[in-house]
mmCIF file of C-alpha atoms in Angstrom:
data_model
loop_
_atom_site.group_PDB
_atom_site.id
_atom_site.type_symbol
_atom_site.label_atom_id
_atom_site.label_comp_id
_atom_site.label_asym_id
_atom_site.label_seq_id
_atom_site.Cartn_x
_atom_site.Cartn_y
_atom_site.Cartn_z
ATOM 1 C CA MET A 571 85.432 -14.241 75.220
ATOM 2 C CA ARG A 572 83.739 -11.781 73.241
ATOM 3 C CA GLN A 573 83.824 -12.435 69.897
ATOM 4 C CA PRO A 574 85.020 -9.419 67.739
ATOM 5 C CA PHE A 575 82.743 -6.706 66.525
ATOM 6 C CA VAL A 576 82.727 -7.046 62.317
ATOM 7 C CA VAL A 577 82.683 -4.460 59.983
ATOM 8 C CA THR A 578 82.350 -5.016 56.031
ATOM 9 C CA LEU A 579 84.129 -2.801 53.665
ATOM 10 C CA THR A 580 81.918 -2.686 49.965
ATOM 11 C CA ALA A 581 83.412 -3.492 46.588
ATOM 12 C CA CYS A 582 83.645 0.817 46.323
ATOM 13 C CA PRO A 583 83.217 2.348 49.770
ATOM 14 C CA THR A 584 81.820 6.194 49.200
ATOM 15 C CA ARG A 585 82.421 8.697 52.176
ATOM 16 C CA ALA A 586 79.243 7.993 53.408
ATOM 17 C CA GLU A 587 79.618 4.804 53.745
ATOM 18 C CA VAL A 588 82.579 4.769 55.901
ATOM 19 C CA ALA A 589 81.499 7.706 57.632
ATOM 20 C CA LEU A 590 78.372 5.024 58.620
ATOM 21 C CA LEU A 591 81.218 2.484 59.662
ATOM 22 C CA CYS A 592 83.400 4.942 61.908
ATOM 23 C CA ALA A 593 79.627 6.166 62.930
ATOM 24 C CA GLU A 594 78.746 1.774 63.957
ATOM 25 C CA LEU A 595 82.240 2.056 65.579
ATOM 26 C CA GLY A 596 82.266 4.708 67.740
ATOM 27 C CA ALA A 597 78.919 3.271 69.300
ATOM 28 C CA ALA A 598 80.418 -0.513 70.028
ATOM 29 C CA PRO A 599 82.537 -0.622 73.446
ATOM 30 C CA PRO A 600 85.569 -1.026 73.311
ATOM 31 C CA GLY A 601 86.915 -4.234 71.846
ATOM 32 C CA GLU A 602 88.484 -6.247 68.572
ATOM 33 C CA VAL A 603 87.514 -5.306 65.377
ATOM 34 C CA VAL A 604 87.747 -7.207 62.162
ATOM 35 C CA CYS A 605 87.117 -5.203 59.286
ATOM 36 C CA GLU A 606 86.664 -7.199 56.307
ATOM 37 C CA VAL A 607 88.547 -5.631 53.257
ATOM 38 C CA GLY A 608 88.098 -8.612 50.601
ATOM 39 C CA ALA A 609 85.796 -7.496 48.466
ATOM 40 C CA LEU A 610 87.473 -4.356 47.495
ATOM 41 C CA ALA A 611 87.308 -4.012 44.128
ATOM 42 C CA ARG A 612 90.691 -1.734 43.817
ATOM 43 C CA ALA A 613 93.576 -1.183 45.426
ATOM 44 C CA ASP A 614 94.054 2.428 45.341
ATOM 45 C CA LEU A 615 93.930 5.511 47.876
ATOM 46 C CA ALA A 616 90.669 5.961 48.144
ATOM 47 C CA ALA A 617 90.652 2.464 49.817
ATOM 48 C CA VAL A 618 93.671 3.447 51.976
ATOM 49 C CA ASP A 619 91.656 6.317 53.332
ATOM 50 C CA ALA A 620 89.041 4.223 54.024
ATOM 51 C CA LEU A 621 91.366 2.015 56.250
ATOM 52 C CA ALA A 622 92.706 5.162 57.331
ATOM 53 C CA ARG A 623 89.439 6.589 58.616
ATOM 54 C CA LEU A 624 88.586 3.667 60.265
ATOM 55 C CA GLY A 625 91.368 2.803 61.650
ATOM 56 C CA LEU A 626 91.580 6.840 63.341
ATOM 57 C CA ALA A 627 87.800 5.832 64.438
ATOM 58 C CA ALA A 628 88.893 2.561 65.869
ATOM 59 C CA GLY A 629 91.760 3.762 67.238
ATOM 60 C CA ARG A 630 89.349 7.095 69.254
ATOM 61 C CA ARG A 631 87.191 4.187 70.668
ATOM 62 C CA GLY A 632 89.551 2.166 72.241
ATOM 63 C CA HIS A 633 89.442 -0.962 69.501
ATOM 64 C CA ARG A 634 91.641 -3.489 68.280
ATOM 65 C CA ILE A 635 91.273 -3.042 64.752
ATOM 66 C CA ARG A 636 92.310 -5.160 62.100
ATOM 67 C CA PHE A 637 92.170 -5.287 58.448
ATOM 68 C CA HIS A 638 90.880 -9.016 56.889
ATOM 69 C CA GLY A 639 91.216 -10.326 53.426
ATOM 70 C CA ALA A 640 93.100 -8.029 51.999
ATOM 71 C CA GLY A 641 95.059 -8.860 48.525
ATOM 72 C CA PRO A 642 98.815 -8.390 48.123
ATOM 73 C CA GLU A 643 98.031 -4.955 46.183
ATOM 74 C CA LEU A 644 95.907 -3.088 48.911
ATOM 75 C CA ARG A 645 98.859 -5.337 51.583
ATOM 76 C CA ALA A 646 101.748 -3.271 49.151
ATOM 77 C CA LEU A 647 100.302 0.018 49.079
ATOM 78 C CA LEU A 648 99.970 0.170 52.709
ATOM 79 C CA LEU A 649 103.488 -0.422 52.788
ATOM 80 C CA LEU A 650 104.300 1.929 50.193
ATOM 81 C CA THR A 651 102.305 4.728 52.352
ATOM 82 C CA GLY A 652 104.371 3.810 55.054
ATOM 83 C CA LEU A 653 100.599 2.703 56.994
ATOM 84 C CA ASP A 654 101.523 -0.839 57.118
ATOM 85 C CA GLY A 655 102.067 -0.524 60.716
ATOM 86 C CA THR A 656 99.415 1.139 61.830
ATOM 87 C CA LEU A 657 97.107 -0.417 59.576
ATOM 88 C CA VAL A 658 97.289 -4.339 60.562
ATOM 89 C CA ALA A 659 96.174 -6.205 56.767
ATOM 90 C CA GLU A 660 95.464 -10.101 56.783
ATOM 91 C CA ASP A 661 95.524 -12.111 53.677
ATOM 92 C CA GLY A 662 93.417 -15.256 52.941
ATOM 93 C CA PRO A 663 89.853 -15.626 53.055
ATOM 94 C CA PRO A 664 87.204 -13.856 55.032
ATOM 95 C CA SER A 665 86.455 -14.364 58.836
ATOM 96 C CA PRO A 666 83.227 -16.643 59.534
#
């Protein structure tokens, strides 16, 4: 079984950083993607925007993406925005 492709969001991801991660997803062969979000400094709409952009980029390439390390605030914000079903956020410590 192939290991998932792992991308990591920084504490305060910029649009340029998110665009670069989206480009990396576009270049990777279709498969499972884990996006580590535990380093996000704040759960705000900018973070949701970054996750949505990554989710769209992954879907366009045929990836199955999940967001790992999401705190309760980020999961609550995804629920509030109605994106909790589309952007699968998991809590817990980051994957190895």
